[in-house]
Amino acid sequence: MAKINDYNFKNQKAIVRVDFNVPLNEDGTISDDTRIRGALPTLKKILNDGGSLIIMSHMGKPKGKVNPKMSLSQIKDAVAKALGTEVQFAEDCAKAADKAAALKPGDVLLLENLRFHPEEEGKPVGIDKEDPAYDAAKKEMKERQKEFAKTLARYADVYVNDAFGTAHRRHASTAVVADYFDTDHKMLGYLMENEVKAVDNILKDIKHPFTAIMGGSKVSTKIGIIENLMDKVDNLILCGGMTYTFAKAMGGHVGNSLCENDKLDLALDIIKKAKEKGVNLLLGTDCIAADAFDNNANTMVVSVKEIPDGWEGLDAGPETRKKFRDAIVNAKTILWNGPAGVFEFDNFTGGSRAIADAIVEATANGAFSLVGGGDSVACINKFGLADKVSYVSTGGGALLEAIEGKELPGVAAVK
Ligand code: AMP
């Protein structure tokens, strides 16, 4: 695998997979351009070296069909503005050979949404998985995916993958295309390199004590990560909605709180494993319970094991926050995934805020802190603290799979 920083793109055509799946307003304007800004270091390096750019991305889930609402033409001007240069557009990403061939150093060509072609995702469309013909259709689609990837590969001399958000997918543009470049002509972009390094900091180059904070709604969606972290962490904080599955599993009464009744055994198993492995497992002991799932509901502080019927735990209580804080401020490595309460309601942000503040304090004292995987990013942004932690990941599912210990196809393909 080549290294982007060492590579000279002079007179080279680079095809770069980015994640420009930006949220749009009703009128087609961009509501949050974080993803475009995230790709700029890579795109600018290529242009500054004297290369030309073929930028490719998906947007939304058009399911293999052209859908003007998900056209990347809507963001062409924003990309041009961000790069400070004109951007050409190819209406069909699979028919851009002439435009790509005509590119001169410094030119930029943006391809239309890759997912307008079913070959990008490589899943057969319009056929049910139960259908006896499904396997044959899947095989045929995989062949078509290779051809599609080959078409994209022919546009350029070098392939750069900077789309961490889709790195957990083996799609034509994220992985298959890399098969058509030799090792010296494929690489990760800067954003991808940073994401991979951040994950390595919490899975490989760990400085102890390591505190992981897993929150969010359900234990079932986090179990893969919890299991992988169990061998690495010193302190494991489990908070958010999953608190009540644990409380009930330990014989508590959780009222109307979120609770996965079919995961009580799993909760007990996690407690047992933590003990066996010498991991300090921290669970919520008190909570802010509410009499409705509403920002303005009546509230009380109560033990997580004694929540009356008609009440539900929506945030961590004061005793819990203190306990969590102590395990965070002294840590040297910190991972935070998932809020400690229903942070979308302003009155139930306190637990998440206490976690964020403790992470900021530990980071200021030299800890490495990684925040990522969906809602904790929204949370840290809501608090305006994103620049006070070491790294905020741009990947949702990709980050979670990486932390589970799975090799990401988008990274493996360029290696
Ligand atoms: P996840 O996507 O699994 O990380 O879950 C994030 C969601 O969990 C957020 O929308 C939070 O509002 C929600 N959440 C956190 N704590 C609770 C709770 N105690 N009860 C219900 N939902 C919660």
PDB file of N, CA, C and O in Angstrom, residues 297-342:
ATOM      1  N   ALA A 297     -41.400  16.302  31.443  1.00  0.00           N
ATOM      2  CA  ALA A 297     -42.029  15.369  32.388  1.00  0.00           C
ATOM      3  C   ALA A 297     -41.603  15.706  33.817  1.00  0.00           C
ATOM      4  O   ALA A 297     -40.588  16.370  34.041  1.00  0.00           O
ATOM      5  N   ASN A 298     -42.391  15.222  34.793  1.00  0.00           N
ATOM      6  CA  ASN A 298     -41.974  15.341  36.200  1.00  0.00           C
ATOM      7  C   ASN A 298     -40.824  14.371  36.420  1.00  0.00           C
ATOM      8  O   ASN A 298     -40.778  13.301  35.796  1.00  0.00           O
ATOM      9  N   THR A 299     -39.887  14.713  37.285  1.00  0.00           N
ATOM     10  CA  THR A 299     -38.723  13.842  37.502  1.00  0.00           C
ATOM     11  C   THR A 299     -38.462  13.571  38.977  1.00  0.00           C
ATOM     12  O   THR A 299     -38.915  14.327  39.845  1.00  0.00           O
ATOM     13  N   MET A 300     -37.731  12.481  39.231  1.00  0.00           N
ATOM     14  CA  MET A 300     -37.215  12.222  40.577  1.00  0.00           C
ATOM     15  C   MET A 300     -35.940  11.403  40.474  1.00  0.00           C
ATOM     16  O   MET A 300     -35.725  10.691  39.490  1.00  0.00           O
ATOM     17  N   VAL A 301     -35.100  11.549  41.487  1.00  0.00           N
ATOM     18  CA  VAL A 301     -33.887  10.731  41.546  1.00  0.00           C
ATOM     19  C   VAL A 301     -34.235   9.471  42.322  1.00  0.00           C
ATOM     20  O   VAL A 301     -34.805   9.542  43.414  1.00  0.00           O
ATOM     21  N   VAL A 302     -33.910   8.327  41.725  1.00  0.00           N
ATOM     22  CA  VAL A 302     -34.304   7.067  42.359  1.00  0.00           C
ATOM     23  C   VAL A 302     -33.285   5.984  42.010  1.00  0.00           C
ATOM     24  O   VAL A 302     -32.557   6.108  41.009  1.00  0.00           O
ATOM     25  N   SER A 303     -33.213   4.951  42.846  1.00  0.00           N
ATOM     26  CA  SER A 303     -32.318   3.819  42.537  1.00  0.00           C
ATOM     27  C   SER A 303     -32.788   3.163  41.243  1.00  0.00           C
ATOM     28  O   SER A 303     -33.985   3.024  41.005  1.00  0.00           O
ATOM     29  N   VAL A 304     -31.841   2.717  40.423  1.00  0.00           N
ATOM     30  CA  VAL A 304     -32.221   2.072  39.156  1.00  0.00           C
ATOM     31  C   VAL A 304     -32.978   0.767  39.398  1.00  0.00           C
ATOM     32  O   VAL A 304     -33.606   0.228  38.493  1.00  0.00           O
ATOM     33  N   LYS A 305     -32.926   0.285  40.638  1.00  0.00           N
ATOM     34  CA  LYS A 305     -33.605  -0.985  40.935  1.00  0.00           C
ATOM     35  C   LYS A 305     -34.968  -0.770  41.598  1.00  0.00           C
ATOM     36  O   LYS A 305     -35.646  -1.734  41.954  1.00  0.00           O
ATOM     37  N   GLU A 306     -35.329   0.500  41.786  1.00  0.00           N
ATOM     38  CA  GLU A 306     -36.609   0.765  42.481  1.00  0.00           C
ATOM     39  C   GLU A 306     -37.408   1.825  41.747  1.00  0.00           C
ATOM     40  O   GLU A 306     -37.873   2.810  42.351  1.00  0.00           O
ATOM     41  N   ILE A 307     -37.555   1.652  40.461  1.00  0.00           N
ATOM     42  CA  ILE A 307     -38.287   2.642  39.673  1.00  0.00           C
ATOM     43  C   ILE A 307     -39.772   2.249  39.670  1.00  0.00           C
ATOM     44  O   ILE A 307     -40.123   1.138  39.256  1.00  0.00           O
ATOM     45  N   PRO A 308     -40.630   3.146  40.165  1.00  0.00           N
ATOM     46  CA  PRO A 308     -42.054   2.774  40.250  1.00  0.00           C
ATOM     47  C   PRO A 308     -42.685   2.603  38.863  1.00  0.00           C
ATOM     48  O   PRO A 308     -42.195   3.173  37.885  1.00  0.00           O
ATOM     49  N   ASP A 309     -43.744   1.823  38.790  1.00  0.00           N
ATOM     50  CA  ASP A 309     -44.479   1.703  37.528  1.00  0.00           C
ATOM     51  C   ASP A 309     -44.962   3.085  37.111  1.00  0.00           C
ATOM     52  O   ASP A 309     -45.309   3.915  37.958  1.00  0.00           O
ATOM     53  N   GLY A 310     -44.976   3.322  35.815  1.00  0.00           N
ATOM     54  CA  GLY A 310     -45.399   4.632  35.312  1.00  0.00           C
ATOM     55  C   GLY A 310     -44.229   5.611  35.214  1.00  0.00           C
ATOM     56  O   GLY A 310     -44.376   6.701  34.691  1.00  0.00           O
ATOM     57  N   TRP A 311     -43.046   5.208  35.726  1.00  0.00           N
ATOM     58  CA  TRP A 311     -41.841   6.056  35.650  1.00  0.00           C
ATOM     59  C   TRP A 311     -40.778   5.325  34.853  1.00  0.00           C
ATOM     60  O   TRP A 311     -40.730   4.096  34.835  1.00  0.00           O
ATOM     61  N   GLU A 312     -39.926   6.106  34.194  1.00  0.00           N
ATOM     62  CA  GLU A 312     -38.854   5.481  33.412  1.00  0.00           C
ATOM     63  C   GLU A 312     -37.541   6.249  33.589  1.00  0.00           C
ATOM     64  O   GLU A 312     -37.547   7.483  33.659  1.00  0.00           O
ATOM     65  N   GLY A 313     -36.461   5.499  33.655  1.00  0.00           N
ATOM     66  CA  GLY A 313     -35.140   6.128  33.814  1.00  0.00           C
ATOM     67  C   GLY A 313     -34.695   6.738  32.500  1.00  0.00           C
ATOM     68  O   GLY A 313     -34.557   6.032  31.508  1.00  0.00           O
ATOM     69  N   LEU A 314     -34.479   8.063  32.510  1.00  0.00           N
ATOM     70  CA  LEU A 314     -34.084   8.727  31.258  1.00  0.00           C
ATOM     71  C   LEU A 314     -32.684   9.338  31.311  1.00  0.00           C
ATOM     72  O   LEU A 314     -32.187   9.823  30.304  1.00  0.00           O
ATOM     73  N   ASP A 315     -32.063   9.310  32.491  1.00  0.00           N
ATOM     74  CA  ASP A 315     -30.696   9.851  32.576  1.00  0.00           C
ATOM     75  C   ASP A 315     -30.010   9.269  33.811  1.00  0.00           C
ATOM     76  O   ASP A 315     -30.670   8.757  34.727  1.00  0.00           O
ATOM     77  N   ALA A 316     -28.672   9.362  33.811  1.00  0.00           N
ATOM     78  CA  ALA A 316     -27.910   8.878  34.973  1.00  0.00           C
ATOM     79  C   ALA A 316     -28.119   9.839  36.150  1.00  0.00           C
ATOM     80  O   ALA A 316     -28.199  11.054  35.957  1.00  0.00           O
ATOM     81  N   GLY A 317     -28.181   9.297  37.358  1.00  0.00           N
ATOM     82  CA  GLY A 317     -28.364  10.118  38.562  1.00  0.00           C
ATOM     83  C   GLY A 317     -27.044  10.680  39.069  1.00  0.00           C
ATOM     84  O   GLY A 317     -25.967  10.334  38.563  1.00  0.00           O
ATOM     85  N   PRO A 318     -27.095  11.537  40.119  1.00  0.00           N
ATOM     86  CA  PRO A 318     -25.886  12.211  40.617  1.00  0.00           C
ATOM     87  C   PRO A 318     -24.810  11.271  41.161  1.00  0.00           C
ATOM     88  O   PRO A 318     -23.612  11.477  40.900  1.00  0.00           O
ATOM     89  N   GLU A 319     -25.223  10.233  41.884  1.00  0.00           N
ATOM     90  CA  GLU A 319     -24.246   9.290  42.444  1.00  0.00           C
ATOM     91  C   GLU A 319     -23.525   8.553  41.303  1.00  0.00           C
ATOM     92  O   GLU A 319     -22.298   8.395  41.304  1.00  0.00           O
ATOM     93  N   THR A 320     -24.309   8.154  40.302  1.00  0.00           N
ATOM     94  CA  THR A 320     -23.757   7.456  39.137  1.00  0.00           C
ATOM     95  C   THR A 320     -22.763   8.349  38.393  1.00  0.00           C
ATOM     96  O   THR A 320     -21.672   7.922  38.015  1.00  0.00           O
ATOM     97  N   ARG A 321     -23.154   9.596  38.207  1.00  0.00           N
ATOM     98  CA  ARG A 321     -22.270  10.524  37.473  1.00  0.00           C
ATOM     99  C   ARG A 321     -20.919  10.649  38.166  1.00  0.00           C
ATOM    100  O   ARG A 321     -19.879  10.707  37.514  1.00  0.00           O
ATOM    101  N   LYS A 322     -20.946  10.697  39.480  1.00  0.00           N
ATOM    102  CA  LYS A 322     -19.700  10.859  40.229  1.00  0.00           C
ATOM    103  C   LYS A 322     -18.802   9.634  40.047  1.00  0.00           C
ATOM    104  O   LYS A 322     -17.605   9.745  39.810  1.00  0.00           O
ATOM    105  N   LYS A 323     -19.462   8.468  40.143  1.00  0.00           N
ATOM    106  CA  LYS A 323     -18.733   7.202  39.984  1.00  0.00           C
ATOM    107  C   LYS A 323     -18.082   7.128  38.586  1.00  0.00           C
ATOM    108  O   LYS A 323     -16.910   6.761  38.442  1.00  0.00           O
ATOM    109  N   PHE A 324     -18.856   7.497  37.589  1.00  0.00           N
ATOM    110  CA  PHE A 324     -18.336   7.470  36.208  1.00  0.00           C
ATOM    111  C   PHE A 324     -17.165   8.447  36.064  1.00  0.00           C
ATOM    112  O   PHE A 324     -16.143   8.138  35.473  1.00  0.00           O
ATOM    113  N   ARG A 325     -17.369   9.639  36.609  1.00  0.00           N
ATOM    114  CA  ARG A 325     -16.342  10.689  36.503  1.00  0.00           C
ATOM    115  C   ARG A 325     -14.987  10.199  37.032  1.00  0.00           C
ATOM    116  O   ARG A 325     -13.956  10.362  36.389  1.00  0.00           O
ATOM    117  N   ASP A 326     -15.037   9.570  38.198  1.00  0.00           N
ATOM    118  CA  ASP A 326     -13.791   9.108  38.818  1.00  0.00           C
ATOM    119  C   ASP A 326     -13.046   8.116  37.921  1.00  0.00           C
ATOM    120  O   ASP A 326     -11.817   8.099  37.897  1.00  0.00           O
ATOM    121  N   ALA A 327     -13.809   7.288  37.212  1.00  0.00           N
ATOM    122  CA  ALA A 327     -13.165   6.286  36.343  1.00  0.00           C
ATOM    123  C   ALA A 327     -12.673   6.891  35.034  1.00  0.00           C
ATOM    124  O   ALA A 327     -11.886   6.290  34.318  1.00  0.00           O
ATOM    125  N   ILE A 328     -13.173   8.080  34.731  1.00  0.00           N
ATOM    126  CA  ILE A 328     -12.772   8.718  33.460  1.00  0.00           C
ATOM    127  C   ILE A 328     -11.591   9.668  33.652  1.00  0.00           C
ATOM    128  O   ILE A 328     -10.632   9.636  32.879  1.00  0.00           O
ATOM    129  N   VAL A 329     -11.644  10.508  34.699  1.00  0.00           N
ATOM    130  CA  VAL A 329     -10.610  11.554  34.813  1.00  0.00           C
ATOM    131  C   VAL A 329      -9.194  11.004  34.974  1.00  0.00           C
ATOM    132  O   VAL A 329      -8.229  11.644  34.572  1.00  0.00           O
ATOM    133  N   ASN A 330      -9.080   9.797  35.542  1.00  0.00           N
ATOM    134  CA  ASN A 330      -7.737   9.234  35.737  1.00  0.00           C
ATOM    135  C   ASN A 330      -7.277   8.338  34.598  1.00  0.00           C
ATOM    136  O   ASN A 330      -6.181   7.768  34.652  1.00  0.00           O
ATOM    137  N   ALA A 331      -8.118   8.195  33.571  1.00  0.00           N
ATOM    138  CA  ALA A 331      -7.770   7.285  32.483  1.00  0.00           C
ATOM    139  C   ALA A 331      -6.732   7.902  31.558  1.00  0.00           C
ATOM    140  O   ALA A 331      -6.599   9.124  31.453  1.00  0.00           O
ATOM    141  N   LYS A 332      -6.001   7.017  30.857  1.00  0.00           N
ATOM    142  CA  LYS A 332      -5.021   7.492  29.856  1.00  0.00           C
ATOM    143  C   LYS A 332      -5.517   7.213  28.437  1.00  0.00           C
ATOM    144  O   LYS A 332      -5.030   7.777  27.467  1.00  0.00           O
ATOM    145  N   THR A 333      -6.488   6.282  28.330  1.00  0.00           N
ATOM    146  CA  THR A 333      -7.137   6.006  27.051  1.00  0.00           C
ATOM    147  C   THR A 333      -8.638   5.966  27.317  1.00  0.00           C
ATOM    148  O   THR A 333      -9.077   5.347  28.296  1.00  0.00           O
ATOM    149  N   ILE A 334      -9.408   6.642  26.450  1.00  0.00           N
ATOM    150  CA  ILE A 334     -10.862   6.717  26.674  1.00  0.00           C
ATOM    151  C   ILE A 334     -11.589   6.518  25.351  1.00  0.00           C
ATOM    152  O   ILE A 334     -11.242   7.120  24.327  1.00  0.00           O
ATOM    153  N   LEU A 335     -12.601   5.678  25.385  1.00  0.00           N
ATOM    154  CA  LEU A 335     -13.497   5.527  24.229  1.00  0.00           C
ATOM    155  C   LEU A 335     -14.904   5.844  24.707  1.00  0.00           C
ATOM    156  O   LEU A 335     -15.338   5.336  25.750  1.00  0.00           O
ATOM    157  N   TRP A 336     -15.601   6.684  23.969  1.00  0.00           N
ATOM    158  CA  TRP A 336     -16.999   6.973  24.328  1.00  0.00           C
ATOM    159  C   TRP A 336     -17.902   6.711  23.138  1.00  0.00           C
ATOM    160  O   TRP A 336     -17.770   7.333  22.101  1.00  0.00           O
ATOM    161  N   ASN A 337     -18.795   5.791  23.325  1.00  0.00           N
ATOM    162  CA  ASN A 337     -19.791   5.500  22.300  1.00  0.00           C
ATOM    163  C   ASN A 337     -21.165   5.379  22.947  1.00  0.00           C
ATOM    164  O   ASN A 337     -21.425   4.451  23.703  1.00  0.00           O
ATOM    165  N   GLY A 338     -22.021   6.322  22.683  1.00  0.00           N
ATOM    166  CA  GLY A 338     -23.407   6.243  23.144  1.00  0.00           C
ATOM    167  C   GLY A 338     -23.685   7.071  24.380  1.00  0.00           C
ATOM    168  O   GLY A 338     -22.951   6.989  25.364  1.00  0.00           O
ATOM    169  N   PRO A 339     -24.746   7.888  24.344  1.00  0.00           N
ATOM    170  CA  PRO A 339     -25.061   8.785  25.450  1.00  0.00           C
ATOM    171  C   PRO A 339     -25.546   8.053  26.712  1.00  0.00           C
ATOM    172  O   PRO A 339     -25.978   6.907  26.646  1.00  0.00           O
ATOM    173  N   ALA A 340     -25.464   8.765  27.841  1.00  0.00           N
ATOM    174  CA  ALA A 340     -25.865   8.183  29.122  1.00  0.00           C
ATOM    175  C   ALA A 340     -27.342   8.409  29.422  1.00  0.00           C
ATOM    176  O   ALA A 340     -27.849   7.953  30.449  1.00  0.00           O
ATOM    177  N   GLY A 341     -28.011   9.116  28.539  1.00  0.00           N
ATOM    178  CA  GLY A 341     -29.432   9.390  28.755  1.00  0.00           C
ATOM    179  C   GLY A 341     -30.036   9.897  27.464  1.00  0.00           C
ATOM    180  O   GLY A 341     -29.364   9.925  26.415  1.00  0.00           O
ATOM    181  N   VAL A 342     -31.298  10.304  27.551  1.00  0.00           N
ATOM    182  CA  VAL A 342     -31.976  10.800  26.346  1.00  0.00           C
ATOM    183  C   VAL A 342     -31.530  12.251  26.129  1.00  0.00           C
ATOM    184  O   VAL A 342     -32.228  13.199  26.469  1.00  0.00           O
TER     185      VAL A 342
END
